[in-house]
Short mmCIF file of C-alpha atoms in Angstrom, two decimals:
data_model
loop_
_atom_site.label_atom_id
_atom_site.label_comp_id
_atom_site.label_asym_id
_atom_site.label_seq_id
_atom_site.Cartn_x
_atom_site.Cartn_y
_atom_site.Cartn_z
CA MET A 1 -46.97 -13.21 -5.48
CA ASN A 2 -49.58 -11.83 -7.42
CA ALA A 3 -47.92 -10.82 -10.49
CA ILE A 4 -50.79 -8.73 -12.17
CA LEU A 5 -51.43 -6.65 -8.93
CA VAL A 6 -47.87 -5.45 -8.93
CA ARG A 7 -47.89 -4.88 -12.58
CA LEU A 8 -51.04 -2.91 -12.32
CA GLU A 9 -49.49 -0.79 -9.18
CA ILE A 10 -46.49 0.44 -10.99
CA VAL A 11 -48.42 1.09 -14.37
CA ARG A 12 -50.73 3.44 -12.67
CA ALA A 13 -47.86 4.83 -10.79
CA LEU A 14 -45.86 5.65 -14.11
CA ARG A 15 -49.24 7.12 -15.69
CA ASP A 16 -49.40 9.66 -12.87
CA PRO A 17 -48.02 13.00 -14.44
CA ARG A 18 -47.06 13.95 -10.59
CA TYR A 19 -44.54 10.96 -10.42
CA LEU A 20 -42.90 12.23 -13.68
CA ALA A 21 -42.85 15.66 -12.74
CA LEU A 22 -41.62 15.29 -8.74
CA ALA A 23 -39.59 12.03 -8.88
CA VAL A 24 -37.92 12.00 -12.37
CA ALA A 25 -38.03 15.69 -13.83
CA THR A 26 -37.05 17.61 -10.58
CA PRO A 27 -34.38 15.69 -9.55
CA ILE A 28 -32.76 16.01 -13.04
CA GLY A 29 -33.30 19.75 -13.07
CA PHE A 30 -31.65 20.01 -9.63
CA TYR A 31 -28.95 18.04 -10.75
CA LEU A 32 -28.13 20.10 -13.64
CA LEU A 33 -28.30 23.30 -11.71
CA PHE A 34 -26.10 22.11 -8.64
CA ALA A 35 -23.61 20.55 -10.91
CA THR A 36 -23.33 23.48 -13.22
CA LEU A 37 -23.11 25.76 -9.83
CA PHE A 38 -20.88 23.91 -7.80
CA GLY A 39 -19.68 21.02 -9.77
CA HIS A 40 -16.16 21.89 -10.68
CA GLY A 41 -14.38 20.06 -7.82
CA PRO A 42 -13.00 16.52 -8.76
CA GLY A 43 -15.73 13.86 -8.18
CA VAL A 44 -18.50 16.47 -7.37
CA PRO A 45 -20.83 15.76 -10.23
CA GLY A 46 -20.64 12.20 -9.27
CA ASP A 47 -21.40 12.88 -5.69
CA LEU A 48 -24.12 15.11 -6.59
CA MET A 49 -25.72 12.40 -9.15
CA VAL A 50 -25.66 10.03 -6.25
CA ALA A 51 -27.50 12.65 -3.94
CA MET A 52 -30.17 13.69 -6.34
CA SER A 53 -30.85 9.86 -7.35
CA ALA A 54 -31.68 9.20 -3.76
CA TYR A 55 -33.89 12.55 -3.87
CA GLY A 56 -35.66 11.51 -6.79
CA ALA A 57 -36.13 7.87 -5.63
CA ILE A 58 -37.11 8.55 -1.94
CA TRP A 59 -40.15 10.59 -3.44
CA ALA A 60 -40.76 7.90 -6.05
CA VAL A 61 -41.29 5.34 -3.44
CA LEU A 62 -43.03 7.48 -0.88
CA SER A 63 -45.53 9.15 -3.10
CA THR A 64 -46.40 5.67 -4.97
CA THR A 65 -47.04 4.12 -1.18
CA GLY A 66 -48.46 6.25 1.29
CA PRO A 67 -50.94 8.71 -0.33
CA ARG A 68 -52.05 5.86 -2.69
CA ILE A 69 -52.71 3.59 0.19
CA ALA A 70 -54.33 6.22 2.38
CA GLN A 71 -56.61 7.05 -0.86
CA GLU A 72 -57.58 3.17 -1.51
CA ARG A 73 -58.62 2.90 2.10
CA GLU A 74 -61.02 6.04 1.74
CA LEU A 75 -62.28 5.05 -1.59
CA GLY A 76 -62.97 1.10 -0.10
CA TRP A 77 -60.55 -0.47 -2.79
CA LEU A 78 -59.03 -2.25 -0.32
CA THR A 79 -62.16 -3.27 1.47
CA GLN A 80 -63.06 -4.50 -2.20
CA LEU A 81 -59.94 -6.71 -2.15
CA ARG A 82 -60.55 -8.14 1.09
CA ALA A 83 -64.01 -9.60 -0.54
CA MET A 84 -61.96 -11.11 -3.23
CA PRO A 85 -59.32 -14.08 -3.36
CA VAL A 86 -56.56 -11.86 -2.62
CA PRO A 87 -54.61 -12.47 0.84
CA ALA A 88 -53.69 -9.42 2.71
CA TRP A 89 -50.06 -10.32 2.63
CA GLN A 90 -50.18 -10.06 -1.24
CA VAL A 91 -51.68 -6.64 -1.23
CA PHE A 92 -48.73 -5.34 1.16
CA ALA A 93 -46.28 -7.06 -1.01
CA ALA A 94 -47.60 -5.82 -3.92
CA LYS A 95 -47.71 -2.04 -2.61
CA THR A 96 -43.90 -2.57 -1.58
CA ALA A 97 -42.64 -4.26 -4.69
CA ALA A 98 -44.57 -1.31 -6.62
CA GLY A 99 -43.30 1.38 -4.66
CA ILE A 100 -39.74 0.13 -4.85
CA ALA A 101 -40.00 -0.46 -8.55
CA THR A 102 -40.82 3.14 -9.27
CA ALA A 103 -37.56 4.12 -7.77
CA LEU A 104 -35.61 2.67 -10.48
CA PRO A 105 -36.44 5.14 -13.40
CA ALA A 106 -35.90 7.94 -11.06
CA ILE A 107 -32.30 6.65 -10.17
CA LEU A 108 -31.52 5.80 -14.10
CA ALA A 109 -32.95 9.21 -15.12
CA VAL A 110 -30.29 11.07 -12.97
CA CYS A 111 -27.62 8.66 -13.59
CA LEU A 112 -28.12 9.06 -17.60
CA THR A 113 -28.29 13.00 -17.30
CA ALA A 114 -24.65 13.09 -15.29
CA ALA A 115 -23.24 10.81 -17.74
CA LEU A 116 -24.55 12.57 -20.88
CA VAL A 117 -24.58 15.97 -19.92
CA LYS A 118 -21.75 16.22 -17.04
CA GLY A 119 -19.40 13.57 -18.07
CA VAL A 120 -19.51 11.33 -15.10
CA ARG A 121 -17.68 8.08 -16.16
CA LEU A 122 -18.03 4.69 -14.61
CA ASP A 123 -17.16 1.18 -15.91
CA ALA A 124 -20.13 -1.08 -16.31
CA ALA A 125 -19.86 -3.22 -13.19
CA HIS A 126 -19.81 0.09 -11.02
CA TRP A 127 -22.71 1.51 -12.98
CA THR A 128 -24.70 -1.66 -12.34
CA ALA A 129 -23.57 -1.98 -8.60
CA LEU A 130 -24.54 1.88 -8.08
CA VAL A 131 -27.91 1.59 -9.65
CA ALA A 132 -28.77 -1.92 -8.19
CA ALA A 133 -27.65 -0.74 -4.49
CA MET A 134 -29.39 2.49 -4.41
CA TRP A 135 -32.56 0.80 -5.72
CA LEU A 136 -32.78 -1.75 -3.16
CA GLY A 137 -31.64 0.67 -0.60
CA THR A 138 -35.18 2.39 -1.00
CA ALA A 139 -36.73 -0.51 0.86
CA PRO A 140 -37.13 1.58 4.18
CA PHE A 141 -38.97 4.26 2.43
CA ALA A 142 -41.35 1.65 0.99
CA ALA A 143 -42.14 0.51 4.41
CA LEU A 144 -42.43 4.13 5.70
CA GLY A 145 -44.72 4.88 2.89
CA VAL A 146 -46.87 1.91 3.83
CA ALA A 147 -46.94 2.71 7.29
CA ILE A 148 -48.25 6.04 6.59
CA GLY A 149 -50.68 5.04 4.29
CA TYR A 150 -52.24 2.81 7.04
CA ALA A 151 -51.91 5.22 9.55
CA VAL A 152 -53.18 8.44 8.40
CA ASN A 153 -55.97 9.87 5.84
CA ALA A 154 -55.49 10.45 2.43
CA ASP A 155 -54.99 14.34 2.74
CA ALA A 156 -52.68 13.97 5.88
CA SER A 157 -50.70 11.30 4.35
CA TYR A 158 -49.39 13.43 1.09
CA VAL A 159 -48.56 16.49 3.71
CA VAL A 160 -46.70 13.80 6.14
CA CYS A 161 -44.84 11.93 3.25
CA TYR A 162 -43.84 15.23 1.84
CA GLY A 163 -42.67 16.75 5.18
CA LEU A 164 -40.64 13.57 6.00
CA TYR A 165 -39.20 13.62 2.57
CA MET A 166 -38.17 17.27 2.75
CA VAL A 167 -36.69 16.84 6.30
CA THR A 168 -34.66 13.54 5.66
CA SER A 169 -33.36 15.16 2.42
CA ALA A 170 -32.09 18.38 4.01
CA VAL A 171 -30.70 16.57 7.36
CA GLY A 172 -29.39 13.55 5.45
CA GLY A 173 -27.16 15.57 3.37
CA LEU A 174 -28.88 15.49 0.10
CA TRP A 175 -29.14 19.10 -0.46
CA ILE A 176 -25.78 20.25 1.02
CA PRO A 177 -22.91 17.68 1.36
CA PRO A 178 -22.74 16.08 4.80
CA ALA A 179 -19.13 17.74 5.51
CA GLN A 180 -20.97 21.35 5.19
CA LEU A 181 -23.84 20.54 7.41
CA PRO A 182 -24.19 22.20 10.51
CA GLU A 183 -22.79 20.48 13.81
CA SER A 184 -26.36 19.21 15.25
CA PHE A 185 -27.24 17.91 11.65
CA ARG A 186 -24.22 15.92 11.30
CA ALA A 187 -24.94 14.11 14.57
CA VAL A 188 -28.03 12.62 13.38
CA SER A 189 -27.42 12.73 9.64
CA GLY A 190 -25.58 9.22 9.68
CA TRP A 191 -28.42 7.55 11.36
CA LEU A 192 -31.02 8.71 8.58
CA PRO A 193 -31.99 6.16 5.56
CA SER A 194 -31.89 9.07 3.38
CA ASN A 195 -28.14 9.64 4.14
CA ARG A 196 -27.47 6.22 4.14
CA LEU A 197 -29.04 5.33 0.73
CA ALA A 198 -26.80 8.38 -0.85
CA ASP A 199 -23.91 6.58 1.36
CA LEU A 200 -24.41 3.55 -0.69
CA GLY A 201 -23.63 5.44 -4.10
CA TRP A 202 -20.97 7.73 -2.38
CA GLN A 203 -18.97 4.81 -1.41
CA LEU A 204 -19.27 2.91 -4.50
CA LEU A 205 -17.71 5.95 -6.35
CA GLY A 206 -14.81 6.15 -3.75
CA PRO A 207 -11.56 4.02 -4.11
CA ALA A 208 -12.51 1.67 -1.17
CA PRO A 209 -16.23 1.27 -0.51
CA ALA A 210 -17.59 0.44 2.86
CA LEU A 211 -21.12 -0.70 2.29
CA TRP A 212 -21.92 -2.40 5.63
CA PRO A 213 -22.47 0.48 7.91
CA ALA A 214 -25.07 1.82 5.46
CA ILE A 215 -26.53 -1.76 4.61
CA GLY A 216 -26.87 -2.09 8.41
CA ILE A 217 -28.47 1.19 8.87
CA LEU A 218 -30.92 0.60 5.98
CA ALA A 219 -31.85 -2.78 7.17
CA ALA A 220 -32.54 -1.80 10.70
CA TRP A 221 -34.84 1.08 9.29
CA THR A 222 -36.71 -1.55 7.25
CA ALA A 223 -37.25 -3.82 9.92
CA LEU A 224 -38.38 -1.04 12.22
CA LEU A 225 -40.64 0.53 9.61
CA GLY A 226 -42.05 -2.74 8.47
CA ALA A 227 -43.09 -3.35 11.90
CA VAL A 228 -44.79 -0.18 12.32
CA ALA A 229 -46.60 -0.69 8.92
CA LEU A 230 -47.78 -4.00 10.09
CA LEU A 231 -49.18 -2.49 13.57
CA ALA A 232 -50.86 0.30 11.41
CA TYR A 233 -52.48 -2.32 9.09
CA ARG A 234 -53.40 -4.39 12.00
CA ARG A 235 -54.76 -1.67 14.02
CA LEU A 236 -57.45 -1.03 11.27
CA ARG A 237 -58.72 -4.44 11.22
CA MET B 1 -77.82 -24.51 0.80
CA SER B 2 -76.14 -21.40 -1.08
CA ILE B 3 -76.24 -19.24 2.04
CA SER B 4 -76.97 -20.53 5.56
CA LEU B 5 -77.11 -18.16 8.41
CA HIS B 6 -78.05 -19.64 11.55
CA ALA B 7 -78.89 -17.57 14.75
CA VAL B 8 -76.48 -14.85 13.60
CA SER B 9 -75.98 -11.93 15.78
CA LYS B 10 -73.40 -8.99 15.67
CA SER B 11 -73.28 -5.74 17.65
CA TYR B 12 -71.28 -2.58 17.32
CA GLY B 13 -70.70 -1.22 20.76
CA ALA B 14 -74.26 -0.77 22.09
CA VAL B 15 -75.91 -1.09 18.69
CA ARG B 16 -77.32 -4.34 17.78
CA ALA B 17 -76.77 -4.43 14.11
CA VAL B 18 -77.98 -7.91 13.56
CA GLN B 19 -79.86 -10.25 16.00
CA GLU B 20 -80.63 -13.85 15.79
CA VAL B 21 -80.88 -13.68 11.99
CA SER B 22 -81.28 -17.13 10.40
CA LEU B 23 -81.77 -17.48 6.66
CA GLU B 24 -81.44 -20.37 4.32
CA VAL B 25 -81.17 -19.57 0.38
CA ARG B 26 -81.19 -22.27 -2.09
CA PRO B 27 -79.00 -22.39 -5.29
CA GLY B 28 -80.65 -20.64 -8.15
CA GLN B 29 -82.74 -18.22 -5.94
CA THR B 30 -82.64 -14.40 -6.77
CA VAL B 31 -83.42 -12.90 -3.15
CA ALA B 32 -83.93 -9.38 -2.28
CA LEU B 33 -82.90 -8.06 1.32
CA LEU B 34 -85.12 -5.17 1.68
CA GLY B 35 -84.93 -2.76 4.53
CA HIS B 36 -84.31 0.93 5.65
CA ASN B 37 -80.81 2.21 6.18
CA GLY B 38 -79.33 0.63 9.42
CA ALA B 39 -81.77 -2.41 9.12
CA GLY B 40 -78.69 -4.89 9.17
CA LYS B 41 -78.54 -5.60 5.76
CA SER B 42 -74.71 -4.44 5.04
CA THR B 43 -73.66 -6.06 8.29
CA THR B 44 -75.48 -9.51 7.09
CA ILE B 45 -73.46 -9.29 3.80
CA GLY B 46 -70.27 -8.41 5.52
CA MET B 47 -70.71 -11.45 7.41
CA LEU B 48 -71.47 -13.55 4.36
CA LEU B 49 -68.05 -12.41 2.89
CA GLY B 50 -65.98 -12.91 6.00
CA LEU B 51 -65.34 -9.40 6.36
CA THR B 52 -67.38 -9.20 9.64
CA ALA B 53 -67.06 -11.74 12.35
CA PRO B 54 -70.23 -12.60 13.85
CA ASP B 55 -70.66 -12.41 17.69
CA ALA B 56 -72.79 -15.52 17.79
CA GLY B 57 -74.28 -17.98 15.17
CA ARG B 58 -72.82 -19.89 12.37
CA VAL B 59 -72.65 -18.50 8.84
CA ALA B 60 -71.97 -20.57 5.79
CA VAL B 61 -71.64 -20.07 1.99
CA CYS B 62 -71.95 -23.14 -0.27
CA GLY B 63 -71.44 -25.14 2.83
CA ALA B 64 -68.25 -23.56 3.79
CA GLU B 65 -66.81 -21.07 6.11
CA PRO B 66 -67.07 -17.55 4.36
CA SER B 67 -63.51 -16.60 4.15
CA ARG B 68 -62.85 -20.17 2.60
CA ALA B 69 -65.78 -19.79 0.11
CA VAL B 70 -64.20 -16.15 -0.98
CA ALA B 71 -60.75 -17.76 -1.48
CA GLU B 72 -62.30 -20.46 -3.78
CA GLY B 73 -64.12 -18.01 -5.60
CA ARG B 74 -67.64 -19.27 -4.83
CA ILE B 75 -68.90 -16.13 -3.54
CA ALA B 76 -68.21 -12.69 -5.43
CA ALA B 77 -69.63 -9.42 -4.22
CA MET B 78 -70.42 -5.56 -5.27
CA LEU B 79 -70.05 -3.78 -2.16
CA GLN B 80 -71.44 -0.58 -1.03
CA ASP B 81 -69.56 2.38 -2.10
CA THR B 82 -66.43 0.68 -2.66
CA GLY B 83 -64.25 2.79 -5.10
CA MET B 84 -62.21 0.77 -8.00
CA MET B 85 -58.35 1.27 -7.93
CA PRO B 86 -57.75 4.46 -9.54
CA GLY B 87 -55.57 4.87 -12.56
CA VAL B 88 -55.98 2.02 -14.26
CA LYS B 89 -58.21 1.02 -17.21
CA VAL B 90 -61.55 -1.00 -17.23
CA GLY B 91 -60.13 -4.05 -19.00
CA GLU B 92 -57.02 -3.88 -16.70
CA LEU B 93 -59.00 -4.10 -13.62
CA VAL B 94 -61.42 -6.60 -14.73
CA GLU B 95 -58.50 -8.76 -16.09
CA LEU B 96 -57.00 -8.30 -12.31
CA ALA B 97 -60.28 -9.34 -10.86
CA ARG B 98 -60.35 -12.41 -13.33
CA ARG B 99 -57.00 -13.54 -12.53
CA CYS B 100 -57.56 -13.47 -8.86
CA TYR B 101 -60.30 -16.48 -9.21
CA PRO B 102 -60.22 -19.92 -9.82
CA ARG B 103 -62.87 -20.36 -12.27
CA PRO B 104 -63.45 -17.18 -13.95
CA LEU B 105 -65.38 -15.83 -17.07
CA PRO B 106 -63.32 -14.49 -19.86
CA ALA B 107 -62.86 -10.75 -19.27
CA GLU B 108 -65.01 -9.87 -22.42
CA ARG B 109 -67.84 -11.71 -21.21
CA ALA B 110 -67.86 -10.43 -17.89
CA LEU B 111 -67.59 -6.76 -19.74
CA ARG B 112 -70.32 -7.74 -22.03
CA LEU B 113 -72.55 -8.80 -19.20
CA ALA B 114 -72.10 -5.43 -17.42
CA GLY B 115 -72.75 -3.38 -20.87
CA LEU B 116 -69.20 -2.10 -20.54
CA ASP B 117 -68.14 -3.58 -24.07
CA GLY B 118 -66.23 -0.54 -25.78
CA LEU B 119 -65.14 0.94 -22.57
CA ALA B 120 -62.23 -1.63 -21.87
CA ALA B 121 -59.48 1.13 -22.58
CA ARG B 122 -61.40 3.96 -20.55
CA ARG B 123 -59.76 4.94 -17.44
CA VAL B 124 -61.28 3.76 -14.39
CA ASP B 125 -61.56 7.34 -12.85
CA LYS B 126 -63.23 8.80 -15.94
CA LEU B 127 -66.12 6.51 -15.71
CA SER B 128 -69.65 8.18 -15.15
CA GLY B 129 -71.65 6.95 -12.21
CA GLY B 130 -73.67 4.37 -13.90
CA GLN B 131 -70.41 3.16 -15.72
CA ALA B 132 -68.58 3.04 -12.31
CA GLN B 133 -71.34 0.82 -10.96
CA ARG B 134 -71.22 -1.56 -13.96
CA LEU B 135 -67.69 -1.94 -13.69
CA ARG B 136 -68.12 -3.14 -9.99
CA PHE B 137 -70.66 -5.50 -11.38
CA ALA B 138 -68.11 -6.64 -13.89
CA VAL B 139 -65.33 -6.98 -11.32
CA ALA B 140 -67.74 -9.25 -9.22
CA VAL B 141 -69.31 -11.33 -12.08
CA VAL B 142 -66.07 -12.16 -13.58
CA ALA B 143 -65.63 -14.57 -10.97
CA ASP B 144 -68.44 -16.71 -12.24
CA PRO B 145 -69.51 -17.09 -8.51
CA ASP B 146 -72.07 -19.66 -7.13
CA VAL B 147 -73.37 -16.91 -5.41
CA LEU B 148 -73.43 -13.29 -6.20
CA VAL B 149 -74.14 -10.61 -3.54
CA LEU B 150 -74.88 -7.12 -4.48
CA ASP B 151 -75.08 -4.47 -1.68
CA GLU B 152 -77.50 -1.71 -2.98
CA PRO B 153 -76.09 -2.06 -6.40
CA THR B 154 -78.15 0.81 -7.89
CA ARG B 155 -77.64 3.63 -5.40
CA ALA B 156 -76.96 7.04 -6.72
CA LEU B 157 -78.16 5.85 -10.30
CA ASP B 158 -80.35 7.52 -12.69
CA VAL B 159 -83.42 5.68 -13.77
CA LYS B 160 -81.79 4.97 -17.39
CA ALA B 161 -78.48 3.29 -15.43
CA ARG B 162 -80.91 1.43 -13.17
CA VAL B 163 -82.92 -0.09 -15.98
CA GLU B 164 -79.44 -1.15 -17.69
CA PHE B 165 -77.98 -2.57 -14.43
CA TRP B 166 -81.02 -4.86 -13.81
CA ALA B 167 -80.85 -6.05 -17.36
CA ALA B 168 -77.08 -7.08 -16.62
CA MET B 169 -78.30 -8.76 -13.19
CA ARG B 170 -80.86 -10.68 -14.79
CA ALA B 171 -78.92 -11.98 -17.58
CA PHE B 172 -76.63 -13.28 -14.65
CA ALA B 173 -79.07 -14.80 -12.83
CA ALA B 174 -80.61 -16.28 -15.70
CA THR B 175 -77.66 -18.70 -15.78
CA GLY B 176 -78.94 -20.24 -12.57
CA ARG B 177 -76.52 -18.65 -10.07
CA THR B 178 -77.80 -17.52 -6.58
CA VAL B 179 -77.98 -13.83 -6.46
CA LEU B 180 -78.74 -11.91 -3.14
CA PHE B 181 -79.02 -8.15 -3.36
CA ALA B 182 -79.84 -5.62 -0.84
CA THR B 183 -82.08 -2.63 -1.49
CA HIS B 184 -84.36 -0.21 0.05
CA TYR B 185 -85.80 0.52 -3.77
CA LEU B 186 -89.16 -1.56 -3.73
CA ASP B 187 -89.91 -1.21 -7.47
CA GLU B 188 -86.86 -3.29 -7.76
CA VAL B 189 -87.71 -6.07 -5.72
CA ASP B 190 -90.78 -6.44 -7.67
CA GLN B 191 -89.29 -6.93 -10.91
CA ASN B 192 -85.79 -8.76 -9.79
CA ALA B 193 -86.47 -10.85 -7.20
CA THR B 194 -88.22 -14.02 -6.80
CA ARG B 195 -88.11 -13.98 -2.90
CA VAL B 196 -88.06 -10.90 -0.38
CA VAL B 197 -86.20 -10.90 2.70
CA VAL B 198 -87.52 -7.76 4.78
CA MET B 199 -85.18 -6.92 7.81
CA ALA B 200 -85.83 -4.08 10.27
CA ARG B 201 -83.64 -3.25 13.53
CA GLY B 202 -81.39 -6.15 12.67
CA ARG B 203 -83.85 -8.75 12.53
CA ILE B 204 -85.83 -10.53 9.66
CA VAL B 205 -89.50 -9.43 9.78
CA ALA B 206 -90.64 -10.98 6.67
CA ASP B 207 -89.76 -13.63 4.08
CA GLY B 208 -91.83 -14.52 0.98
CA THR B 209 -92.47 -13.79 -2.46
CA PRO B 210 -93.21 -10.43 -3.65
CA ALA B 211 -96.95 -10.90 -3.59
CA GLU B 212 -96.71 -13.03 -0.42
CA ILE B 213 -95.00 -9.99 1.20
CA ARG B 214 -98.14 -7.80 0.10
CA ARG B 215 -100.44 -10.15 1.42
CA LEU B 216 -98.62 -10.62 4.61
CA ALA B 217 -98.92 -7.09 5.21
CA GLY B 218 -102.58 -7.69 4.77
CA GLY B 219 -103.17 -3.98 4.11
CA GLY B 220 -104.62 -2.16 1.25
CA THR B 221 -107.29 0.73 0.62
CA VAL B 222 -110.85 0.87 0.56
CA GLY B 223 -112.57 3.42 -1.44
CA LEU B 224 -116.42 4.42 -1.06
CA THR B 225 -118.67 7.34 -1.70
CA ARG B 226 -120.87 8.39 0.99
CA PRO B 227 -122.38 11.73 2.37
CA GLY B 228 -120.06 13.56 5.24
CA PRO B 229 -119.24 13.91 7.85
CA HIS B 230 -116.62 11.18 7.98
CA ASP B 231 -115.66 11.30 11.57
CA GLY B 232 -116.54 7.87 12.57
CA LEU B 233 -114.72 6.16 10.00
CA ALA B 234 -111.29 6.41 11.53
CA ALA B 235 -112.45 4.43 14.45
CA LEU B 236 -113.48 1.42 12.26
CA PRO B 237 -111.40 -1.86 12.56
CA GLY B 238 -108.23 -1.84 10.71
CA VAL B 239 -108.05 1.76 9.53
CA THR B 240 -104.82 3.68 10.02
CA ARG B 241 -105.70 6.94 8.01
CA VAL B 242 -108.64 8.66 6.37
CA GLU B 243 -108.40 10.83 3.42
CA ALA B 244 -111.46 12.38 2.03
CA GLU B 245 -112.27 14.69 -0.66
CA GLY B 246 -116.12 15.80 -0.83
CA GLU B 247 -118.06 12.60 -0.69
CA ARG B 248 -115.24 10.36 -1.96
CA VAL B 249 -113.34 8.69 0.99
CA THR B 250 -110.14 6.62 1.08
CA LEU B 251 -109.63 4.54 3.88
CA HIS B 252 -106.03 3.25 4.57
CA THR B 253 -106.24 -0.18 6.29
CA ALA B 254 -104.11 -2.91 7.88
CA ASP B 255 -107.03 -5.30 7.39
CA CYS B 256 -109.06 -4.99 4.37
CA ASP B 257 -111.73 -7.77 5.28
CA ALA B 258 -112.06 -6.47 8.73
CA THR B 259 -112.95 -2.77 7.60
CA VAL B 260 -115.17 -4.05 4.88
CA ARG B 261 -117.15 -6.02 7.36
CA ALA B 262 -117.52 -3.16 9.57
CA LEU B 263 -118.67 -0.84 6.93
CA ALA B 264 -121.68 -3.18 5.63
CA PRO B 265 -124.26 -1.55 8.09
CA LEU B 266 -123.42 1.99 6.98
CA ASP B 267 -124.56 3.60 4.03
CA TRP B 268 -122.13 3.91 0.98
CA ARG B 269 -121.83 3.13 -2.63
CA ASP B 270 -118.91 2.60 -5.19
CA LEU B 271 -116.68 0.49 -3.06
CA ARG B 272 -113.38 -0.14 -4.16
CA VAL B 273 -110.84 -2.47 -2.44
CA SER B 274 -107.02 -2.35 -3.51
CA PRO B 275 -104.33 -4.38 -2.24
CA ALA B 276 -101.24 -2.31 -0.66
CA SER B 277 -98.60 -1.58 -3.08
CA LEU B 278 -95.29 -3.36 -2.10
CA ASP B 279 -94.34 0.20 -0.92
CA GLU B 280 -97.09 0.18 1.58
CA SER B 281 -96.55 -3.33 2.76
CA PHE B 282 -93.04 -2.51 3.33
CA LEU B 283 -93.51 0.25 5.76
CA MET B 284 -96.22 -1.37 7.37
CA LEU B 285 -93.73 -4.38 8.26
CA THR B 286 -91.02 -2.62 9.04
CA GLU B 287 -92.67 0.28 11.44
CA GLU B 288 -95.20 -1.86 13.03
CA PRO B 289 -93.22 -2.56 16.28
CA GLU B 290 -92.49 0.92 16.42
CA LYS B 291 -96.25 1.73 16.88
CA GLY B 292 -96.19 -0.90 19.46
CA THR B 293 -93.48 0.64 21.65
CA ALA B 294 -95.08 3.93 21.02
CA ALA B 295 -98.58 2.86 22.14
#
């Protein structure tokens, strides 16, 4: 693995003000709004915390992969890398790793807000498990972002990423609890990676966490979207 | 050989970008690859770097396959119009490139060679056109390659930036490395290359020192003063164009000797023969076949 390439990919994502605004600040704002409006039932602030963590994490990963890769393809930076001793798999791996890495601050920011402002309490083991599970659970979105980045141009990639983000967030039950979704949404919701990413967190907040269904569906999406990403990449060669 | 192309061809659909090109470049040479847009320069460079696979022929860089030469850091390139990673600093990017190569220069040395000292903390996307171009040079030169390839390195640069750029390139070439650069600016060739390879329509049409290229084209201008009319002059051997201003006539010719011999019996004075500028030689070398097909 090309450590400095990964590090630079992360650094430049964190320096982008849009990242802070959309992937970190916005989920915090929504969390505070929703938790204040609807957060009176038992466990609701915690459930909302998980939903908004997923919401921020998904955008962090999508925005640091898709539009960036498309932009770099158009700029010719990826061609420059091909003329350097950097194997293609390292570029691929660095993009994916950096995308996933940027999800962590988004998750931590919402969790911290929930703990400090809304009094969500978990023991250390549960906090660690919840953050780690949701962090790794963003893998399918990294694959999706890479696929979009290689498949469409820079302008379109932003629109496609944002569109998919909004749709999967809404249908996946990040805005409205899955139980209150319309019947037609509920049928697909459980198959979506957005829903299953949050499900990891919701399960860990419950008394008897059942993680395997979520892990299975997220892994399947990762494999599928990873294959699509590879095809989109190969098509360009 | 630093670079060895043997009967290399590459087509894109019906477009024959490079046709049967053979070229050998010895270590330490600074070679200009001269040609108009579409002459096949960038395709040739792409094949040297393993970015483009030739349809036929053999390509070797430092005796190895191009992709292997790239992986071993023996060849590094500044490609045409490749943007640099946005959102990072100049120093970070050069350091990234440095770590990718097996025997690199210190990053500070590459920055100094490129005239970027003091700009290491500047964001890549905040550079001027000339600075961005020199950053691309730094990213290539930090590899300390045996062969440095530059594809139209001074495109879109103003005069001052071009002068600065070539100073940086000459400083690197002076370390005894092989440099191959593509350009269509002739003035750059005269000052910066010891050898000129002229490409046109995918083929090499001339190869020599800048002075030899001028001679090869054989052309020049013959100036003389004589009373008009000047009608008959255009028909003299070699003459391609006649310019007249009162009694002073300038004949553009492809063959000065033949033109002057034919002039001998005529009535004239103040004869002056000048060799073609490299610009004119270049036009002659690259356009001749087109005239042939037209006629």
